[in-house]
Coordinates of C-alpha atoms in Angstrom, one line a residue:
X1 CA -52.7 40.2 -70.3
X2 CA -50.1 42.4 -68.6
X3 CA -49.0 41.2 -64.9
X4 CA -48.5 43.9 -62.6
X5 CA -47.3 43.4 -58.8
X6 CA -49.7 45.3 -57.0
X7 CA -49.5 46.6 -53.3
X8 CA -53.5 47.5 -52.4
X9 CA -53.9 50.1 -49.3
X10 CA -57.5 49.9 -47.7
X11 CA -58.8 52.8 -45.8
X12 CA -61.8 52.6 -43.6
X13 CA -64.7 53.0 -46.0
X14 CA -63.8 49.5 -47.1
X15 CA -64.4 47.9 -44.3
X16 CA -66.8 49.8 -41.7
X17 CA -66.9 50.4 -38.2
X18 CA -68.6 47.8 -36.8
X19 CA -69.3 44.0 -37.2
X20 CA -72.1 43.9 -39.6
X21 CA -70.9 47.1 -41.2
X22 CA -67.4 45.3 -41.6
X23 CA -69.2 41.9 -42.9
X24 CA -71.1 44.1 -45.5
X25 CA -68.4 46.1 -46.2
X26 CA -65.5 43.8 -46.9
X27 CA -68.4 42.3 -49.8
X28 CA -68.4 45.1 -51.4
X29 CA -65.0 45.5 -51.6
X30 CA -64.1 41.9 -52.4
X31 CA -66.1 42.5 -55.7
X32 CA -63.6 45.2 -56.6
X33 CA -60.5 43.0 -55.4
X34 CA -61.9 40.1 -58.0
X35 CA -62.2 42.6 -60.5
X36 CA -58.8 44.0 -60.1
X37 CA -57.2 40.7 -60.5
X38 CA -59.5 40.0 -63.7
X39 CA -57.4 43.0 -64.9
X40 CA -54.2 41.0 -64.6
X41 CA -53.2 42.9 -60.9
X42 CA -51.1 40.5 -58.6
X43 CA -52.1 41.6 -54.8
X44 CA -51.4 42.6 -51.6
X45 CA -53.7 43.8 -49.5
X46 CA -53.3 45.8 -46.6
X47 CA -55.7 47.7 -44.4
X48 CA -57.0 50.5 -41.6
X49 CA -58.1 49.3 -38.6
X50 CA -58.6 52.4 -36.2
X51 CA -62.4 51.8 -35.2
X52 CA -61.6 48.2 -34.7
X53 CA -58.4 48.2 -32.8
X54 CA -60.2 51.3 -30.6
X55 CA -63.0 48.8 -29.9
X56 CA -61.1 46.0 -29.4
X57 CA -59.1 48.3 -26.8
X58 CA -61.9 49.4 -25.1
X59 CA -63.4 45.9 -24.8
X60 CA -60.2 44.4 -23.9
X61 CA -60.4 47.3 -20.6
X62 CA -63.8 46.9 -20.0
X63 CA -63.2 43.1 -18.9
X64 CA -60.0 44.1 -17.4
X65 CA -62.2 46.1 -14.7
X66 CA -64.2 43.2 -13.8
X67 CA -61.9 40.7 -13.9
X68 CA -58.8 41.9 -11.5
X69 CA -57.5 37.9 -12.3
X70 CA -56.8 39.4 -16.3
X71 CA -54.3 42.0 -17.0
X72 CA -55.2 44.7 -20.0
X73 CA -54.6 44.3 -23.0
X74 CA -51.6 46.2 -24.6
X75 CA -51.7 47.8 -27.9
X76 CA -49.6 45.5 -29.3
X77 CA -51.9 42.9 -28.9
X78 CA -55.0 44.7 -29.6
X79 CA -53.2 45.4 -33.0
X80 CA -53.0 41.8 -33.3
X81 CA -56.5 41.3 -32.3
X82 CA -57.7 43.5 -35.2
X83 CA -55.2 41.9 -37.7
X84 CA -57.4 38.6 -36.9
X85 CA -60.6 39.5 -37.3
X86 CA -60.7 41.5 -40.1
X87 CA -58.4 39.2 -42.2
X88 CA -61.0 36.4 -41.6
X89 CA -64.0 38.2 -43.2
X90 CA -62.2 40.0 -45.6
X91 CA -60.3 36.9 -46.7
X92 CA -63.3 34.6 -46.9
X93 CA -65.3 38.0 -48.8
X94 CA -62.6 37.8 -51.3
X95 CA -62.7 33.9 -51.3
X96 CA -65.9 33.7 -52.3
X97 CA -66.2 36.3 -55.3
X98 CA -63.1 35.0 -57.0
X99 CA -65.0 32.1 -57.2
X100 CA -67.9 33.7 -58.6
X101 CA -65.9 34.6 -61.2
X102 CA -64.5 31.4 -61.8
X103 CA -61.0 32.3 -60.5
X104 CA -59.3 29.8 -57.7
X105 CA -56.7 31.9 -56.2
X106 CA -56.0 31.3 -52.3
X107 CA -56.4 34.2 -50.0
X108 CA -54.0 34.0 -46.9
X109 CA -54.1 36.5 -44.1
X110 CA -50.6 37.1 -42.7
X111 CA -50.2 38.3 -39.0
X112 CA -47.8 40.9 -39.3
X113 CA -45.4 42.6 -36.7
X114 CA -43.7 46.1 -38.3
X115 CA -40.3 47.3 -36.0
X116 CA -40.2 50.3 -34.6
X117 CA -37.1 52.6 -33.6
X118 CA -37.3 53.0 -30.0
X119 CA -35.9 56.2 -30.0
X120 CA -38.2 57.9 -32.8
X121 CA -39.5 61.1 -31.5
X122 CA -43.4 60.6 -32.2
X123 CA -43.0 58.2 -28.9
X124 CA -42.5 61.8 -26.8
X125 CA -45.7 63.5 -28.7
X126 CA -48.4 60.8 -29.0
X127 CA -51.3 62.0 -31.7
X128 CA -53.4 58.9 -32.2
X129 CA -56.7 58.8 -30.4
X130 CA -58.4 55.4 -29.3
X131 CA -61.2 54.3 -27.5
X132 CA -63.9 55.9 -26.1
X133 CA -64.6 59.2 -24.4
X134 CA -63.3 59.1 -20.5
X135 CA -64.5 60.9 -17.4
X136 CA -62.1 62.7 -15.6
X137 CA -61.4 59.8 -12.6
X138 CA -60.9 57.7 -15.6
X139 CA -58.3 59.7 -17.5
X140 CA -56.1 59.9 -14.4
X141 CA -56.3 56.1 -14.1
X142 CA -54.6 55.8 -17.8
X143 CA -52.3 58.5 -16.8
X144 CA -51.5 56.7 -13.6
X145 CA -50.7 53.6 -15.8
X146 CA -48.5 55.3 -17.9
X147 CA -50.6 56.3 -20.7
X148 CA -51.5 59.5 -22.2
X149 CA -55.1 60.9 -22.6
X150 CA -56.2 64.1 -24.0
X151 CA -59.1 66.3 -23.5
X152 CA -61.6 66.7 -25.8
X153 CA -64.7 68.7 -24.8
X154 CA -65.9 68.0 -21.8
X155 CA -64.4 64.3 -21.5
X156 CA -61.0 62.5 -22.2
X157 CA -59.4 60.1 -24.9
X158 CA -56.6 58.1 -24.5
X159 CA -53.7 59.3 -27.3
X160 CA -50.5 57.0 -28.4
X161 CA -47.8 57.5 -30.1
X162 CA -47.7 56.8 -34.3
X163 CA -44.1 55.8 -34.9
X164 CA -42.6 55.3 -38.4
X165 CA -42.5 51.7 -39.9
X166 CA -39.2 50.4 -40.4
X167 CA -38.8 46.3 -40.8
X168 CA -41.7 44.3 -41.8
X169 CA -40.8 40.9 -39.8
X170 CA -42.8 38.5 -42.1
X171 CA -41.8 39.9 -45.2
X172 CA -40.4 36.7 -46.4
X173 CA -43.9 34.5 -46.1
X174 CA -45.6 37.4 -47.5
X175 CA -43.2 37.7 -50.6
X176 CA -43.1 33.8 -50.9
X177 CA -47.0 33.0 -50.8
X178 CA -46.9 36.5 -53.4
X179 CA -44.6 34.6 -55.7
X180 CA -47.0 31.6 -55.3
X181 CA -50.2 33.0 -57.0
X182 CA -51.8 33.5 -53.8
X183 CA -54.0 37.1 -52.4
X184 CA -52.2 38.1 -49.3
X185 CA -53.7 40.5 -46.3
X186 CA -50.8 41.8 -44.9
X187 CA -49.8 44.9 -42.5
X188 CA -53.0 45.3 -41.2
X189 CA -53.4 48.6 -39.4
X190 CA -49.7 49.7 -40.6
X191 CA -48.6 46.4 -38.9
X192 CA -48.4 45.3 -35.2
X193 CA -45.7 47.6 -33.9
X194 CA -42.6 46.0 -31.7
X195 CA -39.3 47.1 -30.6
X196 CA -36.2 44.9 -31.2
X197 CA -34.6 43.8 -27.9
X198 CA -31.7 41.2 -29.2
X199 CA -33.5 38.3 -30.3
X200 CA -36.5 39.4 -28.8
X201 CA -39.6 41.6 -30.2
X202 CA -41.3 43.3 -27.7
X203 CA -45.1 44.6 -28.6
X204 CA -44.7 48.8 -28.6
X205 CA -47.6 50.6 -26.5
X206 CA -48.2 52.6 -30.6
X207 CA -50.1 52.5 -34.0
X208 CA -48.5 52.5 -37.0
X209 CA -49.9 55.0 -39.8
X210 CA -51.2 52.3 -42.4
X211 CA -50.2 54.7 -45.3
X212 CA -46.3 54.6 -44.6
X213 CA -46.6 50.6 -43.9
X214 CA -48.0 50.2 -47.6
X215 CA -45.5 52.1 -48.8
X216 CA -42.8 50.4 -47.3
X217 CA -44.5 46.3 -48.0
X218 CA -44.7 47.9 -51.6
X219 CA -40.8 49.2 -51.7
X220 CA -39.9 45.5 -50.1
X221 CA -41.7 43.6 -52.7
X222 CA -40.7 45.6 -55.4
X223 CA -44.1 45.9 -56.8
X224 CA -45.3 47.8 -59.5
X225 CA -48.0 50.0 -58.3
X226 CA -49.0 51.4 -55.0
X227 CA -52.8 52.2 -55.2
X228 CA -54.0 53.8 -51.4
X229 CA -58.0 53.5 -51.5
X230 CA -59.2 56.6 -49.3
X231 CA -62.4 59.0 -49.6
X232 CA -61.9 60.8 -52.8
X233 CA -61.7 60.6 -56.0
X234 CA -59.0 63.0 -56.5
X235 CA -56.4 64.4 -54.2
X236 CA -57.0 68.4 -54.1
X237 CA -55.2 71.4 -53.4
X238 CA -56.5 74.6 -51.8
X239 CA -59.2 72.2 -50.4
X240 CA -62.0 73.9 -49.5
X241 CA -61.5 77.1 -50.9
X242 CA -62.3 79.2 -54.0
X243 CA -59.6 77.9 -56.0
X244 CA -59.5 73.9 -55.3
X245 CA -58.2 72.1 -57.9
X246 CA -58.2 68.5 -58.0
X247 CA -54.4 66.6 -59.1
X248 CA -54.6 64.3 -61.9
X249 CA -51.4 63.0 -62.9
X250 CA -48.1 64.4 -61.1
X251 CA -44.3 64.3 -61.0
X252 CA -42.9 63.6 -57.4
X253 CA -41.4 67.4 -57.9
X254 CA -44.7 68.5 -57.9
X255 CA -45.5 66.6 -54.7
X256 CA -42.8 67.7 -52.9
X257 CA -43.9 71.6 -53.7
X258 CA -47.1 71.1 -52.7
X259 CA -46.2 69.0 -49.2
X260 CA -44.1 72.2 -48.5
X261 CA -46.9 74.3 -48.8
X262 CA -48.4 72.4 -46.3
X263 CA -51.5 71.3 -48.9
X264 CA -52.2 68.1 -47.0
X265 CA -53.7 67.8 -43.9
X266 CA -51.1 66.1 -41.6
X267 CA -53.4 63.0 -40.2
X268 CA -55.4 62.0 -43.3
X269 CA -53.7 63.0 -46.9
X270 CA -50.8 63.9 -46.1
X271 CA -49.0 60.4 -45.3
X272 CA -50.5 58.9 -48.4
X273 CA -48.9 61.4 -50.4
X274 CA -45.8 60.7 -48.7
X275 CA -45.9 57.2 -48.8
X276 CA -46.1 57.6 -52.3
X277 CA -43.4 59.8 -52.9
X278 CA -41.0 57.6 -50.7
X279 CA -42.1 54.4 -53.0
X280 CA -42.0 56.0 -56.3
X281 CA -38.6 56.9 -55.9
X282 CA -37.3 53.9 -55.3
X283 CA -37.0 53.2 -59.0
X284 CA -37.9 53.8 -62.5
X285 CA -41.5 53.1 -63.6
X286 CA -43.1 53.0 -60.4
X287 CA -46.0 54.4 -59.5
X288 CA -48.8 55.0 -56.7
X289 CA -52.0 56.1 -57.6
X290 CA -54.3 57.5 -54.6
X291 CA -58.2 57.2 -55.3
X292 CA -61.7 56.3 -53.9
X293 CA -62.6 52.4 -52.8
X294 CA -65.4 53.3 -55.8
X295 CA -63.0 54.5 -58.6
X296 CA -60.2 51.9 -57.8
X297 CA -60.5 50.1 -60.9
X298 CA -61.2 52.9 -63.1
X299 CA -57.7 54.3 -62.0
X300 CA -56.0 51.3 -61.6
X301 CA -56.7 50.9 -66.2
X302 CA -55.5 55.1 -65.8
X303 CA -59.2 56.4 -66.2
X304 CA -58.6 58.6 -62.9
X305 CA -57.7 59.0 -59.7
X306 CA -54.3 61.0 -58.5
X307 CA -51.3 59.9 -60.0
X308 CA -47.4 60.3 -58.9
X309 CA -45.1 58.8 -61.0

């Protein structure tokens, strides 16, 4: 059986929004990890975690107000936080059904820090929302902190910025416990983000778009395939009109044309189609393949799914 090296990007229909949904969830989708290795795939798994890190955040506050002796919880460490908890049951979900199937492969969950440039412009137009809705008293309390909310409707949502990844810190261990047989969990939630300061690394008040972390934990580890579980089956063009058309295989040129026809929606497809360009053409025979949770081993043996290569 062919071995391929293969980088596994979870979106959050694999692992839910809350605590039971997440301990149901990561099941289900430990059943298609065991499966995927059956088919000769060497992993890496890394994962969303905007409903957890939001709820973690707004957990993290809540205290915070009651407890003046407890400072709030930066992002940095919320990111952390979320890294934690959802390694543990999807780790242990995996665990278990490679047993099932008579497999014994350890399954290690690798905190993760991912640098940031501290000079990268998305820190002067923060996009990301977290946490809950906010009164209006509330909302000028963030500000006064130094954050920055948004409104939406008739309330307020705290926004931060979503820098691009540029070192992954732990790349060694990951690579080393790769080249060891083991399933690693790795980047969780595009990584926790931190700023270089000499030999220091200093947690970033950002998220990090999980899409352009795979890409870059795939480019570092030189692996084979990047497959970026999402909604869909297919990515499409002209969605939601008339003339849709769903993408089956395609060249990066072809991805390219159709990111400059602006074909993507800038928040959701748009930086897995990216991410997949930027890892594809970092050498010959690579390929990323962008699909449903569902479908992921249907495309992963080339039954479907979108393909650049």
């Amino acid at each position: 059986m062919e071995k391929k090296k293969v980088v596994i990007a979870l979106g959050h229909r694999a692992l839910g929004n809350t605590l039971p949904e997440q301990k149901e969830a990561t099941k289900r989708t430990a059943k298609i990890i065991a499966q995927l290795v059956k088919e000769g795939a060497e992993v890496v798994i890394s994962h969303s975690n905007a409903p957890q890190v939001g709820m973690i955040h707004m957990a993290m506050n809540e205290f915070g107000k009651y407890h003046p002796d407890y400072t709030y919880a930066p992002m940095s460490v919320c990111s952390a936080m979320s890294q934690g908890y959802i390694g543990y049951d999807l780790q242990n979900a995996i665990r278990a059904e490679l047993m099932k199937e008579g497999i014994y492969k350890p399954v290690s969950t690798i905190l993760t820090q991912v640098t940031v440039d501290t000079y990268d412009e998305a820190f002067a137009e923060p996009v990301k929302v977290i946490g809950r809705m906010l009164n209006e008293q509330e909302a000028e309390e963030e500000e006064n902190k130094g954050n920055y909310v948004t409104k939406i409707g008739d309330g307020y949502r705290r926004i931060v910025a979503a820098p691009k990844p540029q070192k992954i810190v732990e790349i060694d261990a990951i690579r080393a416990l790769l080249d060891a047989g083991q399933i690693v969990i790795a980047c969780g939630g595009g990584g926790i983000p931190v700023l270089e300061q000499g030999t220091e690394l200093k947690g970033a008040s950002a998220v990090i778009e999980k899409d352009y972390t795979s890409g870059r934990l795939a480019e570092q580890l030189d692996a084979d395939e990047l497959l970026i579980l999402t909604s869909v089956e297919k990515v499409s063009v002209n969605f939601h009109k008339q003339d849709e058309e769903e993408l089956g295989e395609i060249s990066v040129a072809q991805a390219k044309e159709y990111m400059a026809e602006g074909q993507f929606e800038a928040n959701t497809m748009l930086p897995k189609i990216q991410a997949s360009v930027e890892f594809v053409e970092q050498g010959e025979g690579k390929k990323a393949v962008i699909t449903s949770i569902d479908k992921a081993v249907d495309a992963y043996l080339g039954r479907t799914g979108t393909v650049i290569c």
